[in-house]
Coordinates of C-alpha atoms and ligand atoms in Angstrom, one line a residue:
X1126 CA -62.0 -69.1 93.1
X1127 CA -63.1 -65.5 92.4
X1128 CA -61.6 -63.3 95.1
X1129 CA -62.5 -59.7 95.8
X1130 CA -59.6 -57.7 97.3
X1131 CA -59.9 -54.4 99.1
X1132 CA -56.6 -52.6 99.8
X1133 CA -55.0 -54.2 96.8
X1134 CA -52.7 -51.3 96.0
X1135 CA -50.8 -51.7 99.3
X1136 CA -47.7 -53.7 100.1
X1137 CA -49.6 -56.8 101.2
X1138 CA -52.4 -56.4 98.7
X1139 CA -50.1 -56.3 95.6
X1140 CA -48.3 -59.4 96.9
X1141 CA -51.6 -61.2 97.5
X1142 CA -53.0 -60.4 94.1
X1143 CA -49.9 -61.7 92.4
X1144 CA -50.0 -64.9 94.6
X1145 CA -53.6 -65.6 93.9
X1146 CA -53.3 -65.1 90.2
X1147 CA -50.1 -67.3 90.1
X1148 CA -52.2 -70.1 91.6
X1149 CA -55.1 -69.9 89.2
X1150 CA -57.6 -67.7 91.1
X1151 CA -59.5 -64.8 89.6
X1152 CA -59.1 -61.4 91.3
X1153 CA -61.3 -58.3 91.4
X1154 CA -60.0 -55.2 93.1
X1155 CA -62.0 -52.6 95.0
X1156 CA -60.7 -49.0 94.5
X1157 CA -61.8 -45.6 96.0
X1158 CA -60.9 -43.8 92.7
X1159 CA -62.4 -44.2 89.2
X1160 CA -61.7 -47.8 88.0
X1161 CA -58.8 -47.8 85.5
X1162 CA -58.9 -51.5 84.4
X1163 CA -61.5 -54.1 83.8
X1164 CA -60.7 -55.9 87.1
X1165 CA -61.3 -52.8 89.2
X1166 CA -64.6 -51.8 90.8
X1167 CA -65.5 -48.6 92.7
X1168 CA -66.4 -48.4 96.4
X1169 CA -66.8 -45.7 98.9
X1170 CA -66.4 -46.9 102.5
X1171 CA -67.6 -43.7 104.3
X1172 CA -70.8 -43.8 102.2
X1173 CA -71.1 -47.5 102.7
X1174 CA -71.4 -48.2 99.0
X1175 CA -69.9 -50.9 96.7
X1176 CA -70.4 -51.3 93.0
X1177 CA -73.0 -54.1 92.8
X1178 CA -71.2 -55.9 90.0
X1179 CA -68.1 -56.2 92.1
X1180 CA -69.8 -58.7 94.4
X1181 CA -71.4 -61.0 91.7
X1182 CA -70.2 -64.5 91.9
X1183 CA -67.5 -63.8 94.5
X1184 CA -66.3 -66.7 96.6
X1185 CA -64.1 -64.8 99.1
X1186 CA -63.4 -61.2 100.1
X1187 CA -60.0 -60.2 101.5
X1188 CA -59.8 -56.8 103.3
X1189 CA -56.3 -55.2 103.6
X1190 CA -57.4 -51.6 104.1
X1191 CA -55.9 -49.1 106.4
X1192 CA -54.0 -45.8 106.5
X1193 CA -50.3 -46.1 107.1
X1194 CA -49.0 -46.5 110.7
X1195 CA -45.7 -45.0 109.8
X1196 CA -43.2 -43.8 112.5
X1197 CA -43.6 -40.2 113.7
X1198 CA -45.7 -38.5 116.4
X1199 CA -49.3 -39.7 116.2
X1200 CA -51.8 -36.8 116.6
X1201 CA -55.4 -37.3 117.7
X1202 CA -56.5 -36.7 114.1
X1203 CA -54.0 -39.3 112.8
X1204 CA -55.1 -41.9 115.3
X1205 CA -58.7 -41.3 114.4
X1206 CA -57.8 -41.8 110.7
X1207 CA -56.1 -45.0 111.5
X1208 CA -59.3 -46.2 113.2
X1209 CA -61.7 -45.0 110.6
X1210 CA -59.7 -46.3 107.6
X1211 CA -59.8 -49.8 109.1
X1212 CA -63.1 -50.1 111.0
X1213 CA -65.4 -48.4 108.5
X1214 CA -64.3 -50.4 105.4
X1215 CA -64.4 -53.7 107.4
X1216 CA -68.0 -53.0 108.5
X1217 CA -69.0 -52.2 104.9
X1218 CA -67.4 -55.4 103.6
X1219 CA -68.8 -57.6 106.4
X1220 CA -72.3 -56.3 105.7
X1221 CA -71.8 -57.0 101.9
X1222 CA -70.6 -60.5 102.7
X1223 CA -73.6 -61.1 104.9
X1224 CA -76.1 -59.7 102.4
X1225 CA -74.7 -61.5 99.4
X1226 CA -74.2 -64.8 101.2
X1227 CA -70.5 -64.8 100.3
X1228 CA -68.7 -67.8 102.0
X1229 CA -65.5 -66.3 103.2
X1230 CA -64.1 -63.0 104.6
X1231 CA -60.4 -62.8 105.3
X1232 CA -59.7 -59.6 107.2
X1233 CA -56.5 -57.9 108.2
X1234 CA -55.7 -57.2 111.8
X1235 CA -52.4 -56.8 113.7
X1236 CA -50.3 -58.8 116.2
X1237 CA -50.7 -55.6 118.3
X1238 CA -54.0 -57.1 119.2
X1239 CA -52.2 -58.7 122.2
X1240 CA -50.7 -55.6 123.6
X1241 CA -47.3 -55.9 125.2
X1242 CA -46.9 -59.5 126.2
X1243 CA -43.2 -59.6 127.2
X1244 CA -41.5 -62.9 126.7
X1245 CA -44.6 -65.1 127.2
X1246 CA -45.4 -67.3 124.2
X1247 CA -48.5 -66.0 122.5
X1248 CA -50.9 -68.0 120.4
X1249 CA -54.4 -67.2 119.2
X1250 CA -56.0 -68.2 122.5
X1251 CA -54.5 -65.1 124.3
X1252 CA -57.0 -62.3 125.0
X1253 CA -56.8 -58.8 123.6
X1254 CA -54.3 -56.6 125.5
X1255 CA -54.2 -52.9 126.4
X1256 CA -53.0 -49.8 124.5
X1257 CA -54.1 -47.8 121.5
X1258 CA -53.2 -50.5 118.9
X1259 CA -54.5 -53.4 120.9
X1260 CA -57.9 -51.7 121.3
X1261 CA -57.9 -50.6 117.6
X1262 CA -57.2 -54.2 116.6
X1263 CA -60.0 -55.6 118.8
X1264 CA -62.5 -53.1 117.3
X1265 CA -61.2 -53.9 113.8
X1266 CA -61.8 -57.7 114.4
X1267 CA -65.2 -57.0 116.0
X1268 CA -66.2 -55.1 112.8
X1269 CA -66.3 -58.4 110.9
X1270 CA -69.2 -59.6 113.2
X1271 CA -72.0 -59.2 110.6
X1272 CA -70.3 -61.7 108.3
X1273 CA -69.8 -64.2 111.0
X1274 CA -73.4 -63.8 112.2
X1275 CA -74.6 -64.6 108.6
X1276 CA -72.6 -67.8 108.7
X1277 CA -69.5 -66.8 106.6
X1278 CA -66.1 -68.3 107.5
X1279 CA -64.2 -65.3 108.9
X1280 CA -60.4 -65.4 109.2
X1281 CA -58.8 -62.6 111.3
X1282 CA -55.2 -62.2 110.2
X1283 CA -53.1 -61.0 113.1
X1284 CA -50.1 -60.0 111.0
X1285 CA -46.7 -59.4 112.6
X1286 CA -43.8 -57.3 111.1
X1287 CA -43.8 -58.1 107.3
X1288 CA -40.3 -58.2 105.9
X1289 CA -40.0 -56.7 102.4
X1290 CA -37.6 -54.5 100.5
X1291 CA -40.5 -52.6 99.0
X1292 CA -42.3 -51.3 102.1
X1293 CA -43.1 -51.9 105.8
X1294 CA -40.5 -51.7 108.6
X1295 CA -37.4 -52.6 106.6
X1296 CA -38.0 -49.6 104.3
X1297 CA -37.2 -47.4 107.3
X1298 CA -34.7 -49.6 109.0
X1299 CA -32.5 -50.6 106.1
X1300 CA -31.2 -47.1 105.2
X1301 CA -30.4 -46.4 108.9
X1302 CA -28.4 -49.6 109.2
X1303 CA -26.7 -48.9 105.8
X1304 CA -25.6 -45.4 107.2
X1305 CA -24.2 -47.1 110.3
X1306 CA -27.1 -45.9 112.4
X1307 CA -28.6 -49.3 113.2
X1308 CA -29.5 -49.4 116.8
X1309 CA -31.4 -51.7 119.2
X1310 CA -34.4 -50.1 120.7
X1311 CA -34.4 -49.8 124.5
X1312 CA -32.8 -52.9 126.1
X1313 CA -33.5 -54.8 122.8
X1314 CA -35.2 -57.7 124.8
X1315 CA -38.6 -57.2 123.1
X1316 CA -39.6 -59.9 120.6
X1317 CA -40.2 -59.0 117.0
X1318 CA -42.8 -61.2 115.4
X1319 CA -41.5 -61.0 111.8
X1320 CA -42.8 -62.8 108.6
X1321 CA -41.4 -62.7 105.1
X1322 CA -43.6 -61.0 102.5
X1323 CA -43.7 -64.2 100.3
X1324 CA -44.8 -66.3 103.3
X1325 CA -47.4 -63.6 104.2
X1326 CA -48.9 -63.7 100.7
X1327 CA -48.9 -67.6 100.7
X1328 CA -50.6 -67.6 104.2
X1329 CA -53.3 -65.3 103.0
X1330 CA -53.9 -67.5 100.0
X1331 CA -54.0 -70.5 102.3
X1332 CA -56.6 -68.6 104.4
X1333 CA -58.7 -68.0 101.3
X1334 CA -58.5 -71.6 100.1
X1335 CA -58.6 -73.7 103.2
X1336 CA -62.0 -74.1 104.9
X1337 CA -60.4 -75.7 107.9
X1338 CA -58.9 -72.3 108.9
X1339 CA -61.4 -69.9 110.7
X1340 CA -61.2 -67.3 113.4
X1341 CA -57.9 -65.6 114.5
X1342 CA -54.6 -66.6 112.9
X1343 CA -51.2 -65.2 113.8
X1344 CA -49.4 -64.4 110.5
X1345 CA -45.9 -64.6 112.0
X1346 CA -43.0 -66.9 111.3
X1347 CA -42.5 -69.7 113.9
X1348 CA -39.2 -68.3 115.2
X1349 CA -39.5 -64.7 116.4
X1350 CA -36.3 -63.0 117.6
X1351 CA -35.5 -60.2 120.1
X1352 CA -35.1 -56.7 118.7
X1353 CA -31.4 -56.9 119.6
X1354 CA -31.0 -60.1 117.6
X1355 CA -33.0 -58.7 114.7
X1356 CA -30.8 -55.6 114.4
X1357 CA -27.6 -57.7 114.7
X1358 CA -28.7 -60.0 111.9
X1359 CA -29.9 -57.1 109.7
X1360 CA -26.5 -55.4 110.2
X1361 CA -24.7 -58.7 109.5
X1362 CA -26.7 -59.1 106.2
X1363 CA -26.0 -55.5 105.2
X1364 CA -22.4 -55.8 106.4
X1365 CA -22.6 -52.9 108.8
X1366 CA -21.9 -52.7 112.5
X1367 CA -24.9 -52.0 114.8
X1368 CA -23.3 -50.9 118.1
X1369 CA -25.9 -48.3 119.2
X1370 CA -29.0 -48.3 121.3
X1371 CA -31.8 -45.8 121.6
X1372 CA -33.2 -45.4 125.2
X1373 CA -36.9 -46.2 125.5
X1374 CA -37.5 -42.9 127.4
X1375 CA -36.1 -40.9 124.6
X1376 CA -38.3 -42.6 122.0
X1377 CA -41.4 -42.0 124.2
X1378 CA -40.5 -38.4 124.5
X1379 CA -39.9 -37.8 120.8
X1380 CA -42.7 -40.1 119.4
X1381 CA -45.3 -40.2 122.2
X1382 CA -46.4 -43.4 124.0
X1383 CA -48.9 -44.6 121.2
X1384 CA -46.5 -44.4 118.3
X1385 CA -43.8 -46.4 120.1
X1386 CA -46.1 -49.3 120.7
X1387 CA -45.4 -51.1 117.4
X1388 CA -41.6 -50.9 118.0
X1389 CA -41.3 -51.3 121.8
X1390 CA -44.1 -53.8 122.5
X1391 CA -42.9 -57.4 122.7
X1392 CA -44.8 -60.2 120.9
X1393 CA -43.3 -63.7 121.3
X1394 CA -46.1 -64.9 119.0
X1395 CA -46.5 -68.2 117.3
X1396 CA -48.5 -69.2 114.2
X1397 CA -50.4 -72.0 116.0
X1398 CA -53.7 -71.8 114.0
X1399 CA -51.8 -71.7 110.6
X1400 CA -49.5 -74.6 111.5
X1401 CA -52.4 -76.7 113.0
X1402 CA -54.3 -76.1 109.7
X1403 CA -51.3 -77.5 107.7
X1404 CA -49.6 -74.4 106.5
X1405 CA -45.8 -74.7 105.9
X1406 CA -43.5 -71.7 105.9
X1407 CA -40.8 -71.2 103.3
X1408 CA -38.8 -68.9 105.6
X1409 CA -38.8 -70.2 109.2
X1410 CA -35.6 -68.5 110.2
X1411 CA -34.8 -64.8 110.1
X1412 CA -31.5 -65.3 108.1
X1413 CA -33.5 -67.1 105.3
X1414 CA -36.1 -64.3 105.2
X1415 CA -33.5 -61.5 105.1
X1416 CA -31.5 -63.3 102.4
X1417 CA -34.7 -63.5 100.2
X1418 CA -36.2 -60.1 100.8
X1419 CA -33.1 -57.9 100.8
Ligands
LIG2444 N1 -47.2 -54.2 106.4 C1 -47.2 -54.7 107.6 O1 -46.1 -55.1 108.2 C2 -48.4 -54.9 108.4 C3 -48.4 -55.5 109.7 C4 -49.6 -55.7 110.4 C5 -50.8 -55.2 109.9 N2 -50.8 -54.6 108.7 C6 -52.1 -54.2 108.2 O2 -52.4 -54.8 106.9 C7 -53.1 -53.8 106.1 C8 -52.4 -53.7 104.8 O3 -51.0 -53.4 105.1 P1 -50.1 -52.7 103.9 O4 -48.7 -52.8 104.5 O5 -50.3 -53.4 102.6 O6 -50.6 -51.2 103.9 P2 -50.4 -50.1 102.7 O7 -49.3 -50.5 101.8 O8 -50.3 -48.8 103.4 O9 -51.8 -50.2 101.9 C9 -53.0 -49.9 102.6 C10 -54.2 -50.1 101.6 O10 -55.3 -49.6 102.3 C11 -56.0 -48.7 101.5 N3 -56.6 -47.6 102.3 C12 -55.9 -46.6 102.9 N4 -56.8 -45.8 103.5 C13 -58.0 -46.3 103.3 C14 -59.3 -45.9 103.6 N5 -59.5 -44.8 104.4 N6 -60.4 -46.6 103.2 C15 -60.2 -47.7 102.4 N7 -58.9 -48.1 102.1 C16 -57.9 -47.4 102.5 C17 -55.0 -48.2 100.4 O11 -55.8 -48.0 99.2 P3 -55.7 -46.8 98.3 O12 -54.8 -47.1 97.2 O13 -57.1 -46.6 97.9 O14 -55.2 -45.6 99.2 C18 -54.0 -49.4 100.3 O15 -54.5 -50.2 99.3 C19 -53.2 -52.5 106.9 O16 -54.4 -52.4 107.5 C20 -52.0 -52.7 107.9 O17 -52.3 -51.9 109.1 C21 -49.7 -54.5 107.9

């Protein structure tokens, strides 16, 4: 297949491009700067433009765009950028998919879609929750509508916490644990819906290839663990004790209530759509994933 990838320079995008190419697919990349290689094409999401040639003969579009949601206090301007950098590019790509009659759009979204769901088991039938990230995720998914209306197969990837040594949550957490500062957050009871980067890339390829998968899909491993268990296993892998805890109130005070959502909200999420469609995980247990990615 010929696959056009937006957000290909990011952690998930780089892994997807490698995965697709390793399995015989052709990849084109959309970039916001001047193209540097033959497989790159220019686009400008705020202006709503895509180099025409980028779309010729494309079988599927994958959208992994978005400004970083890194820890720290989230100002109003930063939150607006988080929204604009996701919703605008998605609308532009969905319109292009509709206009050019492209068969498939695989679009990033987040497990934060569900809001804080406590210990309840969450599959794709659960409705959107409350909070900044839940509302952003719902709008992000809604931005694919033009493609769906035109008859394209749209897959909405509700990605959990992707585990990799090269980026994402572990890039922040690993040095803390290595310095002996590994701590559970709050009471540590909140569920962490993790997935290994290799499984995430494989699941995205599966979403591109398998016509049976459409609509929302939780990209999380089948066995989420609590935050306390996650920190304990990470400490054990890195051979460091993790006796500390950070009170929730202190985190809210320092970071603000929106920025703590991705770390304090609980998602006991399951990959029902993926499993029902026949996807098999390589790393079903956290210990396996940590031993591979660290
Ligand atoms: N990593 C995770 O654990 C995780 C979990 C859930 C959801 N997600 C979502 O999945 C997507 C990809 O994640 P990632 O970890 O690969 O992120 P990343 O490493 O930060 O990469 C983000 C990509 O988005 C592009 N981008 C940034 N701002 C943009 C804008 N204003 N317009 C268009 N493109 C823009 C960047 O391209 P340039 O090179 O042009 O800047 C880059 O290729 C993000 O939307 C993220 O929120 C990630």
